[in-house]
């Protein structure tokens, strides 16, 4: 495990943006309903990548599967079944949407594309002894 400061900073920025979306942008349906889902998978990806050097494609797939599992929990109303309240209920969510899955896929593809470019550069630099 090795700290990646760039990914940690990206995770912090994404977290702040997600909090702003959740607390201040109620009147902006597209941002709240779709863009937040696009960004949240990027946030999860960056948190993992901040501490573990995982190959981008594998991590993007794992994050997508995790996000879909959360969405399925919403479909089966897991928060209600477990009588969850507070921030745990907010994080898990309560309403299933197929559109969320599409946004998770788009977010995972975007972060995979961005990180795979950076990952290739880092791997090339290490292999050539310049990093």
PDB file of C-alpha atoms in Angstrom:
ATOM      1  CA  UNK A   1       0.000   0.000   0.000  1.00  0.00           C
ATOM      2  CA  UNK A   2       1.449   3.325  -1.101  1.00  0.00           C
ATOM      3  CA  UNK A   3      -0.214   6.728  -0.927  1.00  0.00           C
ATOM      4  CA  UNK A   4      -0.957   8.352  -4.276  1.00  0.00           C
ATOM      5  CA  UNK A   5      -1.306  12.087  -3.459  1.00  0.00           C
ATOM      6  CA  UNK A   6      -2.822  12.919  -6.859  1.00  0.00           C
ATOM      7  CA  UNK A   7      -5.633  10.406  -6.436  1.00  0.00           C
ATOM      8  CA  UNK A   8      -6.155  11.437  -2.817  1.00  0.00           C
ATOM      9  CA  UNK A   9      -6.541  15.067  -3.881  1.00  0.00           C
ATOM     10  CA  UNK A  10      -8.931  14.036  -6.672  1.00  0.00           C
ATOM     11  CA  UNK A  11     -10.977  12.041  -4.143  1.00  0.00           C
ATOM     12  CA  UNK A  12     -11.169  15.011  -1.770  1.00  0.00           C
ATOM     13  CA  UNK A  13     -12.250  17.367  -4.562  1.00  0.00           C
ATOM     14  CA  UNK A  14     -14.868  14.883  -5.792  1.00  0.00           C
ATOM     15  CA  UNK A  15     -16.154  14.413  -2.240  1.00  0.00           C
ATOM     16  CA  UNK A  16     -16.567  18.177  -1.793  1.00  0.00           C
ATOM     17  CA  UNK A  17     -18.382  18.415  -5.144  1.00  0.00           C
ATOM     18  CA  UNK A  18     -20.682  15.532  -4.135  1.00  0.00           C
ATOM     19  CA  UNK A  19     -21.501  17.241  -0.829  1.00  0.00           C
ATOM     20  CA  UNK A  20     -22.294  20.483  -2.681  1.00  0.00           C
ATOM     21  CA  UNK A  21     -24.522  18.600  -5.123  1.00  0.00           C
ATOM     22  CA  UNK A  22     -26.335  16.849  -2.269  1.00  0.00           C
ATOM     23  CA  UNK A  23     -26.830  19.938  -0.107  1.00  0.00           C
ATOM     24  CA  UNK A  24     -26.974  22.987  -2.358  1.00  0.00           C
ATOM     25  CA  UNK A  25     -28.193  21.955  -5.812  1.00  0.00           C
ATOM     26  CA  UNK A  26     -31.670  20.596  -5.119  1.00  0.00           C
ATOM     27  CA  UNK A  27     -33.180  22.749  -7.863  1.00  0.00           C
ATOM     28  CA  UNK A  28     -30.930  21.360 -10.591  1.00  0.00           C
ATOM     29  CA  UNK A  29     -32.498  18.023 -11.502  1.00  0.00           C
ATOM     30  CA  UNK A  30     -29.911  16.865 -14.060  1.00  0.00           C
ATOM     31  CA  UNK A  31     -26.979  17.588 -11.784  1.00  0.00           C
ATOM     32  CA  UNK A  32     -28.588  16.009  -8.743  1.00  0.00           C
ATOM     33  CA  UNK A  33     -30.152  13.002 -10.494  1.00  0.00           C
ATOM     34  CA  UNK A  34     -27.469  12.133 -13.023  1.00  0.00           C
ATOM     35  CA  UNK A  35     -24.184  14.008 -12.695  1.00  0.00           C
ATOM     36  CA  UNK A  36     -23.816  13.056  -9.030  1.00  0.00           C
ATOM     37  CA  UNK A  37     -24.021   9.373  -9.994  1.00  0.00           C
ATOM     38  CA  UNK A  38     -21.466   9.938 -12.749  1.00  0.00           C
ATOM     39  CA  UNK A  39     -19.088  11.487 -10.210  1.00  0.00           C
ATOM     40  CA  UNK A  40     -19.668   9.125  -7.285  1.00  0.00           C
ATOM     41  CA  UNK A  41     -18.062   6.161  -9.045  1.00  0.00           C
ATOM     42  CA  UNK A  42     -15.099   8.388  -9.846  1.00  0.00           C
ATOM     43  CA  UNK A  43     -14.905   9.243  -6.146  1.00  0.00           C
ATOM     44  CA  UNK A  44     -14.887   5.573  -5.131  1.00  0.00           C
ATOM     45  CA  UNK A  45     -12.278   4.813  -7.815  1.00  0.00           C
ATOM     46  CA  UNK A  46     -10.016   7.641  -6.638  1.00  0.00           C
ATOM     47  CA  UNK A  47     -10.311   6.623  -2.977  1.00  0.00           C
ATOM     48  CA  UNK A  48      -9.199   3.080  -3.805  1.00  0.00           C
ATOM     49  CA  UNK A  49      -6.480   4.279  -6.172  1.00  0.00           C
ATOM     50  CA  UNK A  50      -5.182   6.718  -3.532  1.00  0.00           C
ATOM     51  CA  UNK A  51      -4.067   3.767  -1.409  1.00  0.00           C
ATOM     52  CA  UNK A  52      -3.636   0.806  -3.773  1.00  0.00           C
ATOM     53  CA  UNK A  53      -2.039   0.692  -7.194  1.00  0.00           C
ATOM     54  CA  UNK A  54      -4.683  -1.284  -9.076  1.00  0.00           C
ATOM     55  CA  UNK A  55      -4.681  -1.651 -12.850  1.00  0.00           C
ATOM     56  CA  UNK A  56      -7.246   0.877 -14.190  1.00  0.00           C
ATOM     57  CA  UNK A  57      -9.463  -1.537 -16.130  1.00  0.00           C
ATOM     58  CA  UNK A  58      -9.771  -3.955 -13.207  1.00  0.00           C
ATOM     59  CA  UNK A  59     -10.559  -1.161 -10.780  1.00  0.00           C
ATOM     60  CA  UNK A  60     -13.141   0.436 -13.073  1.00  0.00           C
ATOM     61  CA  UNK A  61     -14.918  -2.915 -13.450  1.00  0.00           C
ATOM     62  CA  UNK A  62     -14.810  -3.541  -9.689  1.00  0.00           C
ATOM     63  CA  UNK A  63     -16.202  -0.076  -8.922  1.00  0.00           C
ATOM     64  CA  UNK A  64     -18.980  -0.568 -11.481  1.00  0.00           C
ATOM     65  CA  UNK A  65     -19.930  -3.919  -9.934  1.00  0.00           C
ATOM     66  CA  UNK A  66     -19.915  -2.324  -6.465  1.00  0.00           C
ATOM     67  CA  UNK A  67     -22.138   0.549  -7.670  1.00  0.00           C
ATOM     68  CA  UNK A  68     -24.550  -1.898  -9.307  1.00  0.00           C
ATOM     69  CA  UNK A  69     -24.707  -3.898  -6.068  1.00  0.00           C
ATOM     70  CA  UNK A  70     -25.697  -0.732  -4.212  1.00  0.00           C
ATOM     71  CA  UNK A  71     -28.326  -0.013  -6.862  1.00  0.00           C
ATOM     72  CA  UNK A  72     -29.708  -3.555  -6.509  1.00  0.00           C
ATOM     73  CA  UNK A  73     -29.903  -2.995  -2.753  1.00  0.00           C
ATOM     74  CA  UNK A  74     -32.073   0.021  -3.560  1.00  0.00           C
ATOM     75  CA  UNK A  75     -34.273  -2.084  -5.849  1.00  0.00           C
ATOM     76  CA  UNK A  76     -34.917  -4.511  -2.998  1.00  0.00           C
ATOM     77  CA  UNK A  77     -35.338  -1.665  -0.472  1.00  0.00           C
ATOM     78  CA  UNK A  78     -32.523  -2.910   1.745  1.00  0.00           C
ATOM     79  CA  UNK A  79     -32.443   0.376   3.682  1.00  0.00           C
ATOM     80  CA  UNK A  80     -36.095  -0.118   4.662  1.00  0.00           C
ATOM     81  CA  UNK A  81     -35.667  -3.820   5.435  1.00  0.00           C
ATOM     82  CA  UNK A  82     -32.728  -3.078   7.738  1.00  0.00           C
ATOM     83  CA  UNK A  83     -34.443   0.000   9.235  1.00  0.00           C
ATOM     84  CA  UNK A  84     -31.450   2.158   8.344  1.00  0.00           C
ATOM     85  CA  UNK A  85     -31.483   5.851   9.211  1.00  0.00           C
ATOM     86  CA  UNK A  86     -29.218   8.866   8.943  1.00  0.00           C
ATOM     87  CA  UNK A  87     -26.143   8.993   6.776  1.00  0.00           C
ATOM     88  CA  UNK A  88     -26.077   5.210   6.221  1.00  0.00           C
ATOM     89  CA  UNK A  89     -29.510   5.443   4.596  1.00  0.00           C
ATOM     90  CA  UNK A  90     -28.352   8.383   2.467  1.00  0.00           C
ATOM     91  CA  UNK A  91     -25.212   6.547   1.316  1.00  0.00           C
ATOM     92  CA  UNK A  92     -27.083   3.336   0.505  1.00  0.00           C
ATOM     93  CA  UNK A  93     -29.958   5.188  -1.119  1.00  0.00           C
ATOM     94  CA  UNK A  94     -33.606   4.277  -1.332  1.00  0.00           C
ATOM     95  CA  UNK A  95     -34.747   4.470  -4.946  1.00  0.00           C
ATOM     96  CA  UNK A  96     -33.655   2.241  -7.823  1.00  0.00           C
ATOM     97  CA  UNK A  97     -33.118   3.766 -11.247  1.00  0.00           C
ATOM     98  CA  UNK A  98     -31.794   2.139 -14.394  1.00  0.00           C
ATOM     99  CA  UNK A  99     -30.517   5.594 -15.361  1.00  0.00           C
ATOM    100  CA  UNK A 100     -28.212   5.470 -12.336  1.00  0.00           C
ATOM    101  CA  UNK A 101     -26.603   2.311 -13.709  1.00  0.00           C
ATOM    102  CA  UNK A 102     -26.036   4.060 -17.039  1.00  0.00           C
ATOM    103  CA  UNK A 103     -24.397   6.984 -15.250  1.00  0.00           C
ATOM    104  CA  UNK A 104     -22.232   4.602 -13.206  1.00  0.00           C
ATOM    105  CA  UNK A 105     -21.104   2.969 -16.450  1.00  0.00           C
ATOM    106  CA  UNK A 106     -20.326   6.347 -18.022  1.00  0.00           C
ATOM    107  CA  UNK A 107     -18.426   7.498 -14.923  1.00  0.00           C
ATOM    108  CA  UNK A 108     -16.421   4.270 -14.738  1.00  0.00           C
ATOM    109  CA  UNK A 109     -15.545   4.468 -18.426  1.00  0.00           C
ATOM    110  CA  UNK A 110     -14.491   8.106 -18.066  1.00  0.00           C
ATOM    111  CA  UNK A 111     -12.252   7.539 -15.037  1.00  0.00           C
ATOM    112  CA  UNK A 112     -10.826   4.370 -16.610  1.00  0.00           C
ATOM    113  CA  UNK A 113      -9.966   6.324 -19.766  1.00  0.00           C
ATOM    114  CA  UNK A 114      -8.372   9.167 -17.806  1.00  0.00           C
ATOM    115  CA  UNK A 115      -6.448   6.930 -15.437  1.00  0.00           C
ATOM    116  CA  UNK A 116      -5.326   4.451 -18.083  1.00  0.00           C
ATOM    117  CA  UNK A 117      -3.609   7.296 -19.923  1.00  0.00           C
ATOM    118  CA  UNK A 118      -1.851   8.350 -16.703  1.00  0.00           C
ATOM    119  CA  UNK A 119      -1.122   4.713 -15.748  1.00  0.00           C
ATOM    120  CA  UNK A 120       0.550   4.067 -19.122  1.00  0.00           C
ATOM    121  CA  UNK A 121       2.732   7.146 -18.691  1.00  0.00           C
ATOM    122  CA  UNK A 122       3.726   6.093 -15.164  1.00  0.00           C
ATOM    123  CA  UNK A 123       4.463   2.518 -16.255  1.00  0.00           C
ATOM    124  CA  UNK A 124       6.516   3.766 -19.190  1.00  0.00           C
ATOM    125  CA  UNK A 125       8.478   6.108 -16.906  1.00  0.00           C
ATOM    126  CA  UNK A 126       9.179   3.339 -14.374  1.00  0.00           C
ATOM    127  CA  UNK A 127      10.248   0.898 -17.101  1.00  0.00           C
ATOM    128  CA  UNK A 128      12.629   3.488 -18.528  1.00  0.00           C
ATOM    129  CA  UNK A 129      13.961   4.478 -15.110  1.00  0.00           C
ATOM    130  CA  UNK A 130      12.710   8.075 -15.220  1.00  0.00           C
ATOM    131  CA  UNK A 131      10.231   7.925 -12.344  1.00  0.00           C
TER     132      UNK A 131
END
